[in-house]
Amino acid sequence: MWLGPEEVLLAGALWVTERANPFFLLQRRRGHGKGGGLTGLLVGTLDVVLDSSARVAPYRILHQTQDSQVYWAVACGSSRKEITKHWEWLENNLLQTLSIFDNEEDITTFVKGKIHGIIAEENKNEQPQSEEDPGKFKEAELKMRKQFGMPEVEKLVNYYSCSYWKGRVPRQGWLYLTVNHLCFYSFLLGKEVTLVIQWVDVTQLEKNATLLFPECIKVSTRDSELYFSMFLNINETFKLMEQLANIAMRQLLDNESFLQDKSLPKPRKPLKNISALKRDLDARAKNECYRATFRLPKDECLDGHTDCTLWTPFNKMHIPGQMFVSNNYICFASKAEEACHLIVPLREVTIVEKADSSSVLPSPLSISTKSKMTFFFANLKDRDFLVQRISDFLQRTPSKKPCSIEREWKWNLADPGCEEVPELPSSSPLAVSPMSALSNRPVNFCAGEVPTASQGLLKLFRRNSEELLGPKGAKEKMKEESWNIHFSEYGRGMCMYRTAKTRGLVQKGIPENLRGELWLLFSGAWNEMVTHPGYYADLVEKSMGKYNLATEEIERDLHRSMPEHPAFQNELGIAALRRVLTAYAFRNPTIGYCQAMNIVTSVLLLYCNEEEAFWLLVALCERMLPDYYNTRVVGALVDQGIFEELTREYLPQLSEKMQDLGVISTISLSWFLTLFLSVMPFESAVVIVDCFFYEGIKFILQVSLAILDANMEKLLQCCDEGEAMTILGRYLDNVVNRQSISPPIPHLHALLTSGDDPPLEIDIFELIKTSYEKFSNLKADDIEQMRFKQRLKVIQSLEDTAKKSVVRAVSSDIGFSIEELEELYVVFKAKYLMSCYWGNNRAAAARRDQSLPYLEQYRIDVEQFKELFISLTPWSCGAHTPVLAGRLFRLLDENRDSLINFKEFVTGMSGMYHGDLTEKLKVLYKLHLPPALNPEETESALEATSYFTEDVTTEVSPFVSELDFCLHCESQETQEDKERRSENGPEKEEKGTSPQDYRYYLRMWAKEKESKKETIKDLPKMSQEQFIELCKTLYNMFSEDPVEQELYHAIATVASLLLRIGEVGKKFSNRPMRKSEDCKANNTQDPVSEEESPTSEQSQNSAVEQRPQADHEDKTCGDAQPEKTQQENQTLGDGSGEGQGSPLQLLSDDETKDDMSMSSYSMVSTGSLQCEDIADDTVLVGCEGSSSAARYGSTIDTDWSISFEQILASMLTETALVNYFEKKVNILQKIKDQKKVERQFSSSSDYELSSVSG
């Protein structure tokens, strides 16, 4: 490539000049190529350690003038061919022109201008892309691609200098982190190390420090542990590795592959050596942290953040912290963790203005909202730019009516005694004040079909309780008053100042009248509801009357959802629950419906109306409890792992005992999935939910630890899991809420765990207080870090389980061992995953359906199959191999969806690796019959199909499918049986469920199973065109074999013989045609005349004798033996046209009776080769008289056929062929070689490989 001219002072240092003229030098890097010696090793080591560009481009062209000591680099190349092309261009286009100049400075100026012009012309079309990444980074990406053989779609994220510890020796080199791989390269004095690891194979990432490895990163896979150290910035590297591994796990979990965010704002000043992808990943990490901190919607993107102070009117202070600005929100977080959090939606903002600066308050900014609140920020570094950004976002913010609804909502809550209900558009079926205590009349939903709950069900179904008038009622009123005072000081609604005092009030329990409002605010669900007006109503309308697996499961669980509560003992509550769950299943089909969602949703409906409950469920499933409610409850398993880790840290004594008993895995799932609602009395569990919506999963974990801590002594004395479960069950049943104003609801779990002793009651608020006192030092950031670590472990564990279940499912039918199947599964899955991230489109990812059984989840297309086939097949056919692979794929793809699963793949592979000569030949034979053989590959055969339709002998057209053939030729079935079945069939169908009906279908199923177990008699005959294709395949298969000449001679002999047999059979096939028809009509299985029988017997005997004779051919028979064989086979060929049922079998009945072929999808293929590749004598033997007729695809061509038995018998006469097909091939070695090939790097470096690991 041409380079912008760069000055070079020492042209001879580490470079060797190969060509020169008065103006240019062509140089090669010393040590590059063969014979570099010690100097070459030293130079190579320096290049790697210093990350020299000479690693990628070991050739260069320098411009020089005679009297100048300065050289200019004008071009470089990775190969001699590339650099020679540039050199020739310079010689042809510049040398003559340069000789005219008198002044050397003019020469240099002219050369520079010319080179710059060439570069500008080349980059004209690539200008937009070239601005994305800095030049140095592009060079590193080029090195990575050449070194590790990666395609262009594999993007480099960043690269770091570090040491890889091989044994106790550190190897200094470069670590390249790409989107899908971790790669390392080192070259030190001839010792080369190359590592390539897929992120999906990483099972553990740890940053630790030991005596041996000072501050290193440990990368674990299933096979190895790798240690990297001596990083300049180990924290940055580790963080990036975590992100990339997390993306890979997400891909395994829900098929989300990495898509770069093209909408990232460009940096205000160019960033040195930071790629666009690295900026993208950094932005993602910040976005995730921002959204989690302030509970914002999933699509919210952080635009920027800056240090500032916020004036807090409640304590008259300026609190230092950071302001965060995104598309729809302005947020503030104080530096002291609990001092103050603030969320201001831009939809609420009315005025943003700059106030006058002073020495006390530099650069102040005030923001006013519709709810008459004003927020005062100061100490802003770049105030003008910030105000401009906020103004831009405000202009884009749509002015929607939901803002007015929000104010009415707050107003109604603030004054529950007001009787005026705000008027809302009648078009919205849910246009009811969300928490209006007055609209007790249920509103009709969707044209009045089913009543909907326009408010929390608790208000509709509250029993008249004396508690409202007693001390509990007074306590409830005091709580409400405390919150009203809080609202007056800190604000109400989304823009409330959230402080330690807010948390304190939540811990004391939220009053029932405010519970729905505060759940919506603290979870962030209110933001999504306000910005999506009418969304829930539309979803309900679309989902009504639709049925799928999710709706069936929902119907089954509806009446199990809090059946003890009166709200769910009638149709109103059940219908509301049905609508919310069904609407969510339609919103998120990936999750659909999962058990435990019904319990949580029923509690949400008690305090919120349907739409609010729906958005709370969205917040729970998609943000607060990620991956909890998918089919494999991965999120709950991840948090269970965190719980075990925290137990080890905080309760080490108990941890070991719990591990022995296996209790944690049992208890934690039910605790976490239902937020304690299924294991605690309702009025106590709902206080847990209050704190959860404010604190998140951190609170659930600390309460779980507090419960174990409270029962530690009893648990340490347990003997088994059952005893431990009983202790914990009794404890949770007796956690009471003495402040609840609702009448106690009987807890079903309590009935099962009640003992003889009177239970000791535990106050829920005491339990919460204890959990904060003992375990409050848990941090949300630490939990996220632990979640990442556990997610790696859980997903890889699930993948291992999937692999074992798939291997177990297919092992019984396949000849491979368990170890071989596991290795094949890994290769198959890797090929699928590669298509997901290297494919040009996302079709590969789209075809993985998580709801399918494990066996069906990974499927590959024909191109991927060809790649695997080429690397794994024992039948390598050179350039012909892809064609054979295509044929095998068509044979395996039974349902014709152009995809095959793992079972079909290993079935095809097994056909080539296992079984005797007959089985392998059967596979090869089927690859040259439809459906494996494409009609285009034998065009003349297509013309012949019309003749086969009139042929009523048992000979079957090669274009008839195997299933049709088996049904047509079922040997045990008589015509009377068929008639009887056709008469009985409709009657059976009408009976429906009679016992005979089931027995009939069982018989049918058994017959279908039997039909798959075909013998060699069942194989259709092969036409001449198909036979020639088979010969082409065999000729290609034998090339480059050690005994190539012997095999060629053997196949020439066999092909000549079989062509003659076919020709002779063709002449006889026309004569007995009518006789065959008569025989078939009389249900005669073997229509053979008496005079033909002796010939048949003779041929059988000769076939059996042929193999031993062939073994001694050279010693005893000389050239006579092949002639004898041909004569004998020519005799037996007389009856070959008689079809499938003729007795001209070349194997005895005993041999064929029990012969089981591969099932119809167990075959292999390779494609068409040029006819010239077949020896002339092979093609011409036996075809002299028919060449002109064959040219027109006449009747003679269609009558030519050969049977599998004849091919088998002929091949048995040749020892070389028998040995070739019976030799054993180790597939594990093939897989190992395939992995090595995939990790081979390009020939950009000519250093000899001395060690390749990974």
mmCIF file of N, CA and C in Angstrom, residues 976-1019:
data_model
loop_
_atom_site.group_PDB
_atom_site.id
_atom_site.type_symbol
_atom_site.label_atom_id
_atom_site.label_comp_id
_atom_site.label_asym_id
_atom_site.label_seq_id
_atom_site.Cartn_x
_atom_site.Cartn_y
_atom_site.Cartn_z
ATOM 1 N N GLU A 976 -54.722 -58.148 -1.433
ATOM 2 C CA GLU A 976 -55.925 -58.261 -0.588
ATOM 3 C C GLU A 976 -55.752 -57.425 0.685
ATOM 4 N N ASP A 977 -54.529 -57.437 1.264
ATOM 5 C CA ASP A 977 -54.277 -56.642 2.474
ATOM 6 C C ASP A 977 -54.541 -55.173 2.207
ATOM 7 N N LYS A 978 -54.080 -54.716 1.040
ATOM 8 C CA LYS A 978 -54.248 -53.295 0.715
ATOM 9 C C LYS A 978 -55.723 -52.943 0.616
ATOM 10 N N GLU A 979 -56.490 -53.841 -0.086
ATOM 11 C CA GLU A 979 -57.911 -53.554 -0.248
ATOM 12 C C GLU A 979 -58.601 -53.539 1.113
ATOM 13 N N ARG A 980 -58.249 -54.526 1.962
ATOM 14 C CA ARG A 980 -58.864 -54.596 3.279
ATOM 15 C C ARG A 980 -58.557 -53.324 4.078
ATOM 16 N N ARG A 981 -57.314 -52.858 3.986
ATOM 17 C CA ARG A 981 -56.929 -51.656 4.737
ATOM 18 C C ARG A 981 -57.680 -50.439 4.222
ATOM 19 N N SER A 982 -57.799 -50.336 2.900
ATOM 20 C CA SER A 982 -58.492 -49.160 2.353
ATOM 21 C C SER A 982 -59.957 -49.151 2.744
ATOM 22 N N GLU A 983 -60.555 -50.375 2.864
ATOM 23 C CA GLU A 983 -61.960 -50.439 3.294
ATOM 24 C C GLU A 983 -62.099 -50.054 4.766
ATOM 25 N N ASN A 984 -61.172 -50.541 5.607
ATOM 26 C CA ASN A 984 -61.292 -50.318 7.048
ATOM 27 C C ASN A 984 -60.863 -48.928 7.480
ATOM 28 N N GLY A 985 -60.006 -48.318 6.657
ATOM 29 C CA GLY A 985 -59.419 -47.038 7.066
ATOM 30 C C GLY A 985 -60.432 -45.990 7.464
ATOM 31 N N PRO A 986 -61.372 -45.617 6.601
ATOM 32 C CA PRO A 986 -62.318 -44.560 6.954
ATOM 33 C C PRO A 986 -63.133 -44.901 8.197
ATOM 34 N N GLU A 987 -63.533 -46.205 8.330
ATOM 35 C CA GLU A 987 -64.318 -46.587 9.509
ATOM 36 C C GLU A 987 -63.518 -46.346 10.773
ATOM 37 N N LYS A 988 -62.231 -46.673 10.701
ATOM 38 C CA LYS A 988 -61.395 -46.490 11.887
ATOM 39 C C LYS A 988 -61.335 -45.019 12.267
ATOM 40 N N GLU A 989 -61.210 -44.172 11.250
ATOM 41 C CA GLU A 989 -61.113 -42.746 11.530
ATOM 42 C C GLU A 989 -62.364 -42.238 12.212
ATOM 43 N N GLU A 990 -63.510 -42.772 11.746
ATOM 44 C CA GLU A 990 -64.766 -42.299 12.328
ATOM 45 C C GLU A 990 -64.887 -42.711 13.794
ATOM 46 N N LYS A 991 -64.353 -43.872 14.119
ATOM 47 C CA LYS A 991 -64.493 -44.352 15.504
ATOM 48 C C LYS A 991 -63.744 -43.459 16.484
ATOM 49 N N GLY A 992 -62.659 -42.891 16.020
ATOM 50 C CA GLY A 992 -61.980 -41.898 16.850
ATOM 51 C C GLY A 992 -61.179 -42.480 17.978
ATOM 52 N N THR A 993 -61.774 -42.849 19.054
ATOM 53 C CA THR A 993 -60.992 -43.229 20.243
ATOM 54 C C THR A 993 -61.199 -44.679 20.649
ATOM 55 N N SER A 994 -61.676 -45.502 19.746
ATOM 56 C CA SER A 994 -61.882 -46.903 20.105
ATOM 57 C C SER A 994 -60.540 -47.594 20.305
ATOM 58 N N PRO A 995 -60.510 -48.687 21.117
ATOM 59 C CA PRO A 995 -59.250 -49.406 21.339
ATOM 60 C C PRO A 995 -58.640 -49.914 20.046
ATOM 61 N N GLN A 996 -59.535 -50.373 19.112
ATOM 62 C CA GLN A 996 -59.022 -50.871 17.833
ATOM 63 C C GLN A 996 -58.281 -49.758 17.096
ATOM 64 N N ASP A 997 -58.798 -48.532 17.254
ATOM 65 C CA ASP A 997 -58.208 -47.383 16.585
ATOM 66 C C ASP A 997 -56.745 -47.228 17.007
ATOM 67 N N TYR A 998 -56.491 -47.309 18.315
ATOM 68 C CA TYR A 998 -55.127 -47.153 18.807
ATOM 69 C C TYR A 998 -54.255 -48.303 18.327
ATOM 70 N N ARG A 999 -54.825 -49.520 18.371
ATOM 71 C CA ARG A 999 -54.037 -50.681 17.935
ATOM 72 C C ARG A 999 -53.689 -50.567 16.447
ATOM 73 N N TYR A 1000 -54.644 -50.057 15.694
ATOM 74 C CA TYR A 1000 -54.424 -49.891 14.249
ATOM 75 C C TYR A 1000 -53.254 -48.933 13.993
ATOM 76 N N TYR A 1001 -53.288 -47.812 14.721
ATOM 77 C CA TYR A 1001 -52.222 -46.825 14.509
ATOM 78 C C TYR A 1001 -50.886 -47.326 15.043
ATOM 79 N N LEU A 1002 -50.917 -48.127 16.099
ATOM 80 C CA LEU A 1002 -49.670 -48.714 16.581
ATOM 81 C C LEU A 1002 -49.069 -49.635 15.533
ATOM 82 N N ARG A 1003 -49.973 -50.424 14.881
ATOM 83 C CA ARG A 1003 -49.489 -51.315 13.817
ATOM 84 C C ARG A 1003 -48.897 -50.502 12.665
ATOM 85 N N MET A 1004 -49.613 -49.438 12.321
ATOM 86 C CA MET A 1004 -49.140 -48.580 11.230
ATOM 87 C C MET A 1004 -47.767 -47.994 11.583
ATOM 88 N N TRP A 1005 -47.649 -47.548 12.836
ATOM 89 C CA TRP A 1005 -46.383 -46.951 13.266
ATOM 90 C C TRP A 1005 -45.262 -47.990 13.219
ATOM 91 N N ALA A 1006 -45.579 -49.214 13.660
ATOM 92 C CA ALA A 1006 -44.580 -50.288 13.621
ATOM 93 C C ALA A 1006 -44.148 -50.570 12.185
ATOM 94 N N LYS A 1007 -45.145 -50.554 11.261
ATOM 95 C CA LYS A 1007 -44.804 -50.812 9.858
ATOM 96 C C LYS A 1007 -43.913 -49.701 9.298
ATOM 97 N N GLU A 1008 -44.233 -48.455 9.704
ATOM 98 C CA GLU A 1008 -43.408 -47.331 9.245
ATOM 99 C C GLU A 1008 -41.980 -47.492 9.734
ATOM 100 N N LYS A 1009 -41.836 -47.923 10.989
ATOM 101 C CA LYS A 1009 -40.507 -48.135 11.547
ATOM 102 C C LYS A 1009 -39.771 -49.217 10.764
ATOM 103 N N GLU A 1010 -40.519 -50.291 10.444
ATOM 104 C CA GLU A 1010 -39.899 -51.398 9.721
ATOM 105 C C GLU A 1010 -39.437 -50.961 8.343
ATOM 106 N N SER A 1011 -40.217 -50.092 7.730
ATOM 107 C CA SER A 1011 -39.894 -49.713 6.353
ATOM 108 C C SER A 1011 -38.556 -48.985 6.275
ATOM 109 N N LYS A 1012 -38.142 -48.360 7.402
ATOM 110 C CA LYS A 1012 -36.865 -47.669 7.397
ATOM 111 C C LYS A 1012 -35.703 -48.656 7.383
ATOM 112 N N LYS A 1013 -35.927 -49.845 7.948
ATOM 113 C CA LYS A 1013 -34.864 -50.840 8.021
ATOM 114 C C LYS A 1013 -34.766 -51.566 6.690
ATOM 115 N N GLU A 1014 -34.318 -50.836 5.682
ATOM 116 C CA GLU A 1014 -34.297 -51.419 4.337
ATOM 117 C C GLU A 1014 -33.098 -52.347 4.190
ATOM 118 N N THR A 1015 -33.242 -53.335 3.335
ATOM 119 C CA THR A 1015 -32.131 -54.216 2.992
ATOM 120 C C THR A 1015 -31.573 -53.738 1.665
ATOM 121 N N ILE A 1016 -30.495 -54.377 1.234
ATOM 122 C CA ILE A 1016 -29.904 -53.934 -0.036
ATOM 123 C C ILE A 1016 -30.830 -54.231 -1.213
ATOM 124 N N LYS A 1017 -31.823 -55.115 -0.993
ATOM 125 C CA LYS A 1017 -32.806 -55.368 -2.050
ATOM 126 C C LYS A 1017 -33.667 -54.127 -2.294
ATOM 127 N N ASP A 1018 -33.865 -53.324 -1.219
ATOM 128 C CA ASP A 1018 -34.777 -52.184 -1.329
ATOM 129 C C ASP A 1018 -34.182 -51.004 -2.083
ATOM 130 N N LEU A 1019 -32.874 -51.008 -2.302
ATOM 131 C CA LEU A 1019 -32.263 -49.854 -2.960
ATOM 132 C C LEU A 1019 -32.661 -49.807 -4.432
#
